[in-house]
PDB file of C-alpha atoms in Angstrom:
ATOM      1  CA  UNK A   1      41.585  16.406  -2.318  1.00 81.00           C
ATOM      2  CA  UNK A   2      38.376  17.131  -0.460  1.00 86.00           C
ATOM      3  CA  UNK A   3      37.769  17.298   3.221  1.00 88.00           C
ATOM      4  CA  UNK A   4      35.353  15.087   4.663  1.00 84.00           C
ATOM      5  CA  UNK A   5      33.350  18.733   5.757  1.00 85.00           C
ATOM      6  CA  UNK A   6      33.553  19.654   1.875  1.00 88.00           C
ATOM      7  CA  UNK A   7      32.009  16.226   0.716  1.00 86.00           C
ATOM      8  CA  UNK A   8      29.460  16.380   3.574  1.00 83.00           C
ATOM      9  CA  UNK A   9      28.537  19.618   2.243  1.00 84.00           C
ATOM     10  CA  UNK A  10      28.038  18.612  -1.190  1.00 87.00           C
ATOM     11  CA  UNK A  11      25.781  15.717  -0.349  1.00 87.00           C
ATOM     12  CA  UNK A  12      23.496  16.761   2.104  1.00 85.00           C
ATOM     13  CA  UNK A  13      21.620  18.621  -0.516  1.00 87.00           C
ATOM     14  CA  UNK A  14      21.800  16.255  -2.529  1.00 88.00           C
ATOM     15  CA  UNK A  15      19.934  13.486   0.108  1.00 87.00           C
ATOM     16  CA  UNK A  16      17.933  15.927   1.085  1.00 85.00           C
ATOM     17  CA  UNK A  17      16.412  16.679  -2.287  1.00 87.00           C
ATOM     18  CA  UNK A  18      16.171  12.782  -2.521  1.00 87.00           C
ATOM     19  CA  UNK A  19      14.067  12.296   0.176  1.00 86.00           C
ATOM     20  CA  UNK A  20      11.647  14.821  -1.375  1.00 86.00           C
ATOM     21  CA  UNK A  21      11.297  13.217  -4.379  1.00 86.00           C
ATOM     22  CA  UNK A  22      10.935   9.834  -2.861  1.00 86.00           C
ATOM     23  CA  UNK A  23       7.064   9.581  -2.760  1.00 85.00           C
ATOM     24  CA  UNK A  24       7.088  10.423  -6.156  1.00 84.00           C
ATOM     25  CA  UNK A  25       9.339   7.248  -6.822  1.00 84.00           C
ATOM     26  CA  UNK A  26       7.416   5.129  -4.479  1.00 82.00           C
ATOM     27  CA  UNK A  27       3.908   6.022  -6.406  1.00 80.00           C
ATOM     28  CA  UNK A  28       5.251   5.044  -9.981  1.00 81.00           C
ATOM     29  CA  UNK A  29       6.587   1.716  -7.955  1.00 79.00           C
ATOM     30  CA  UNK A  30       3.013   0.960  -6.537  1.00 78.00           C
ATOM     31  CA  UNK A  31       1.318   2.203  -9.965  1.00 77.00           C
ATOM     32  CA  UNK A  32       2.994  -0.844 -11.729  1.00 78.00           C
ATOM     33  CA  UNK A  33       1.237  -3.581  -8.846  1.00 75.00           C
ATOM     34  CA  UNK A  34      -2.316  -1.827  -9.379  1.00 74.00           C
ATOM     35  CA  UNK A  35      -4.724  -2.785 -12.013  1.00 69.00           C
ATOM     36  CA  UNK A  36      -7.793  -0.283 -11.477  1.00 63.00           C
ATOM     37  CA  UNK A  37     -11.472  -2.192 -11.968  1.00 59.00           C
ATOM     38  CA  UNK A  38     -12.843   0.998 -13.598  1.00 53.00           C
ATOM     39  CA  UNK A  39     -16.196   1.054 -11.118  1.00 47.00           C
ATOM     40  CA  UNK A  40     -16.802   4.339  -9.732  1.00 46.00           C
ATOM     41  CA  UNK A  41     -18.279   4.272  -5.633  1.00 44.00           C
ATOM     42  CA  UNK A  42     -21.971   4.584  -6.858  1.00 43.00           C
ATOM     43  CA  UNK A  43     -21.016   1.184  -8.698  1.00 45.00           C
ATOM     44  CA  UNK A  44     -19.494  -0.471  -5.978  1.00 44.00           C
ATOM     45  CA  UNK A  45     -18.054   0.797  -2.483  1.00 45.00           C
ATOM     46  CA  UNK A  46     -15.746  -2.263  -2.193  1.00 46.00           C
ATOM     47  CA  UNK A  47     -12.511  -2.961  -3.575  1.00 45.00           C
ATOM     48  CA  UNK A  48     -11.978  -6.661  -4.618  1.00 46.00           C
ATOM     49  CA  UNK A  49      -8.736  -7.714  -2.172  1.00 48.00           C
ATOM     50  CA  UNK A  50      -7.219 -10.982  -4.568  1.00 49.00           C
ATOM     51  CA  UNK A  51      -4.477 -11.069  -6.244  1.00 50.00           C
ATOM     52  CA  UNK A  52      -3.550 -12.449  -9.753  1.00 53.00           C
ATOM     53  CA  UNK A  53       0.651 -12.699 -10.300  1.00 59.00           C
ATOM     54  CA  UNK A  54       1.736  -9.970  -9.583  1.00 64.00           C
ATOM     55  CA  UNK A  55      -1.461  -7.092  -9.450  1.00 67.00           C
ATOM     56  CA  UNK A  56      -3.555  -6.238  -6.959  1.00 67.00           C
ATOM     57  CA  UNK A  57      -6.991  -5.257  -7.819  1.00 67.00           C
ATOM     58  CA  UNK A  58      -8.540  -1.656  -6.788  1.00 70.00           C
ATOM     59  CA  UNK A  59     -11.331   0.136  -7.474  1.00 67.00           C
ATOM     60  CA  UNK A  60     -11.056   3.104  -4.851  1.00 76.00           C
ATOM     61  CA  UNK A  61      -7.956   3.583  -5.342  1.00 80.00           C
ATOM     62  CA  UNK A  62      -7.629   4.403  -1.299  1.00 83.00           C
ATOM     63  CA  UNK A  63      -3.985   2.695  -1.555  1.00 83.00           C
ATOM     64  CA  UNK A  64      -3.038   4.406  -3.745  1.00 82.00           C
ATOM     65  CA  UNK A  65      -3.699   7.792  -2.844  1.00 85.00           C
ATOM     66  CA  UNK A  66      -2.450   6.973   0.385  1.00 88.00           C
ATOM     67  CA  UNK A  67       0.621   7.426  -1.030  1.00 85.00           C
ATOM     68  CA  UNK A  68       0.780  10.407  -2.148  1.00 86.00           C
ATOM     69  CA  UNK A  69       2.610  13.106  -0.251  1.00 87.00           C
ATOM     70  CA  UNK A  70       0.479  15.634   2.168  1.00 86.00           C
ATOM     71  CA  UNK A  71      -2.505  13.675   0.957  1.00 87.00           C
ATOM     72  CA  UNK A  72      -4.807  11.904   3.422  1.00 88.00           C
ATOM     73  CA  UNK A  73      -3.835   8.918   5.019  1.00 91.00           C
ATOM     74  CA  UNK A  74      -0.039   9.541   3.922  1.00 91.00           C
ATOM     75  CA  UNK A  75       2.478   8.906   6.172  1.00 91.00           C
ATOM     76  CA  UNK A  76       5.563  10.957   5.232  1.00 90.00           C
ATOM     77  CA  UNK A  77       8.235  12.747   7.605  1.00 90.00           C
ATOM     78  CA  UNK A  78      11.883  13.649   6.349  1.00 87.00           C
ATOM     79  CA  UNK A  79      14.063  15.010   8.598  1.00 88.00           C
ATOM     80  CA  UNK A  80      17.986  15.404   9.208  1.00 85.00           C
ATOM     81  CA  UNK A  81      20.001  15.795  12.341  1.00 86.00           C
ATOM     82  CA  UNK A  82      23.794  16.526  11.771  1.00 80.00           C
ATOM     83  CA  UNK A  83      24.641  13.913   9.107  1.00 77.00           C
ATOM     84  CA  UNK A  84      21.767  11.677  10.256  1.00 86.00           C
ATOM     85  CA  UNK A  85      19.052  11.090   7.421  1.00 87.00           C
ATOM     86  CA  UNK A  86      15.925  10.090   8.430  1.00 90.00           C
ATOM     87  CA  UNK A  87      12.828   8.943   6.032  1.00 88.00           C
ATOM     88  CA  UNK A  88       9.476   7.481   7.353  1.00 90.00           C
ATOM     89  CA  UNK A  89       7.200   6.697   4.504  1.00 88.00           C
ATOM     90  CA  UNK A  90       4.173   4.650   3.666  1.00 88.00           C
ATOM     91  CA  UNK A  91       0.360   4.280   4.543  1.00 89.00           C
ATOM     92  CA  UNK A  92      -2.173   5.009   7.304  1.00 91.00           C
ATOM     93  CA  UNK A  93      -4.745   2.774   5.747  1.00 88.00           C
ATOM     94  CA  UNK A  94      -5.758   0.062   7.970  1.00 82.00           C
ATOM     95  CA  UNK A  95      -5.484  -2.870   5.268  1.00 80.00           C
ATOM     96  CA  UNK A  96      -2.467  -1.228   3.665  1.00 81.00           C
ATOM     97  CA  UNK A  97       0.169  -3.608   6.239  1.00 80.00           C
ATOM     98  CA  UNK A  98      -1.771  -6.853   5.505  1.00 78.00           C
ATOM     99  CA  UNK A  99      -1.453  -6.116   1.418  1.00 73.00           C
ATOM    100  CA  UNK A 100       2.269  -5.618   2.277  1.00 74.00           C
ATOM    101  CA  UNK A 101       3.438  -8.447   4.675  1.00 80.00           C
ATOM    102  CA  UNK A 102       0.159 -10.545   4.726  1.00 78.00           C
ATOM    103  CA  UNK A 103      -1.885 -11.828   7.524  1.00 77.00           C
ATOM    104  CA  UNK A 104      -5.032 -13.612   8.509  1.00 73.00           C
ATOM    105  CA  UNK A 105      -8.337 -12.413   8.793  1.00 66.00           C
ATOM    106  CA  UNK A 106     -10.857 -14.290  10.773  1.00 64.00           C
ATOM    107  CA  UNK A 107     -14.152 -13.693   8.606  1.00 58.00           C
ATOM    108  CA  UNK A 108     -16.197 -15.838  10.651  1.00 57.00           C
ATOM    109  CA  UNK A 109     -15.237 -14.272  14.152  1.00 58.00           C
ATOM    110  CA  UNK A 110     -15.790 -10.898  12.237  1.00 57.00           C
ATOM    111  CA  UNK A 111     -19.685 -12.035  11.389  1.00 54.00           C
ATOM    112  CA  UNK A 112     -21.981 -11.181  14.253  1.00 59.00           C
ATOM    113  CA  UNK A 113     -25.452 -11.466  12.264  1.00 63.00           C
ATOM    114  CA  UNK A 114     -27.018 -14.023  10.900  1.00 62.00           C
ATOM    115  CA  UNK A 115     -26.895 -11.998   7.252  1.00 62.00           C
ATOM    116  CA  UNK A 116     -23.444 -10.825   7.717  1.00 65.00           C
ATOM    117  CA  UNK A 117     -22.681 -14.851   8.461  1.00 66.00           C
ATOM    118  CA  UNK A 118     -24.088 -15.970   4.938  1.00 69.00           C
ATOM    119  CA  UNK A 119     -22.091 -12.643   3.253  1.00 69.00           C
ATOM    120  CA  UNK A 120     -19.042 -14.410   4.902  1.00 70.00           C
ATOM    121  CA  UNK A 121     -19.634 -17.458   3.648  1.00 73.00           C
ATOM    122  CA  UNK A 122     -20.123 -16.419   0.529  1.00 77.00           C
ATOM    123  CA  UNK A 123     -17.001 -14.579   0.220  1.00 76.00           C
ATOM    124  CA  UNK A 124     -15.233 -17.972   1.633  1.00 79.00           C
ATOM    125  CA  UNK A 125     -16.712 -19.753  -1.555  1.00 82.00           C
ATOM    126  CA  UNK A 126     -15.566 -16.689  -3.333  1.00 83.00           C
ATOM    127  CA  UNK A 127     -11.756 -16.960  -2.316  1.00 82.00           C
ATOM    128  CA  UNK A 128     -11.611 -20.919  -2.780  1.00 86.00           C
ATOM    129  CA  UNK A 129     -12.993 -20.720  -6.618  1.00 87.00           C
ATOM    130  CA  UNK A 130     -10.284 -17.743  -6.745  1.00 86.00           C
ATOM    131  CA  UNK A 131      -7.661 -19.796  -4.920  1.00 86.00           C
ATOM    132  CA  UNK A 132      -8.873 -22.775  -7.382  1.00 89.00           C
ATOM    133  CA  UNK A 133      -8.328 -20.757 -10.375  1.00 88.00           C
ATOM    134  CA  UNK A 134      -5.355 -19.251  -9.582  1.00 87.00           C
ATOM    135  CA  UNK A 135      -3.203 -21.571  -7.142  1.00 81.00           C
ATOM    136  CA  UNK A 136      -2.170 -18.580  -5.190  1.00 77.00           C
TER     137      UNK A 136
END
């Protein structure tokens, strides 16, 4: 029979090791939700943010790369104290949150200019043909 200090020793490394090899996990997760547009930045320096079922558009790829450990905009910090775990993972990319637990954006307050006022309503009629098309 083993001691609880024998079976604490035997997982620790174990968890540990896990928690390094999370990101890797996380970024084959994401990879599956992300259908790339194929422009390049000289084509286009914004990413289309609408969703079809179940994949959401990029053409950056900012999100993604977010994601990835040590990289910019990467929020990763594993550490352990005594038998205490601790994991804090994800994304310092401002529209990262909204992509993960929605929210409302205010495109009109947003608009200050009389130019940037027709580009947002444009991109209103944009979103209600999508939201036509799509019903989501």
């Amino acid at each position: 029979m083993f001691s609880k200090e024998q079976i604490t020793n035997i997982i620790r490394p174990v968890v540990a090791d896990q928690l390094q090899q999370f990101p890797a996990f996380m970024q084959l997760s994401i990879a599956k939700f992300i259908k790339n547009q194929g422009a390049t930045g000289g084509e286009s320096n914004r990413a289309p943010v609408f969703n079809t079922g179940n994949q959401l558009f990029s053409v950056s790829g900012a999100l993604f790369k977010s994601f990835i450990k040590n990289k910019e905009n990467n929020i990763y910090k594993a550490s352990q104290s005594g038998s205490q775990f601790t994991l804090e993972y994800g994304s310092k990319i401002p529209y990262a949150k909204i992509h993960e637990v929605g929210g409302f954006i205010n495109a009109i307050k947003r608009a200050s200019s009389v130019k940037r006022k027709k580009e947002t309503y444009v991109m209103a009629q944009f979103f209600w043909r999508k939201y036509m098309e799509t019903k989501a």
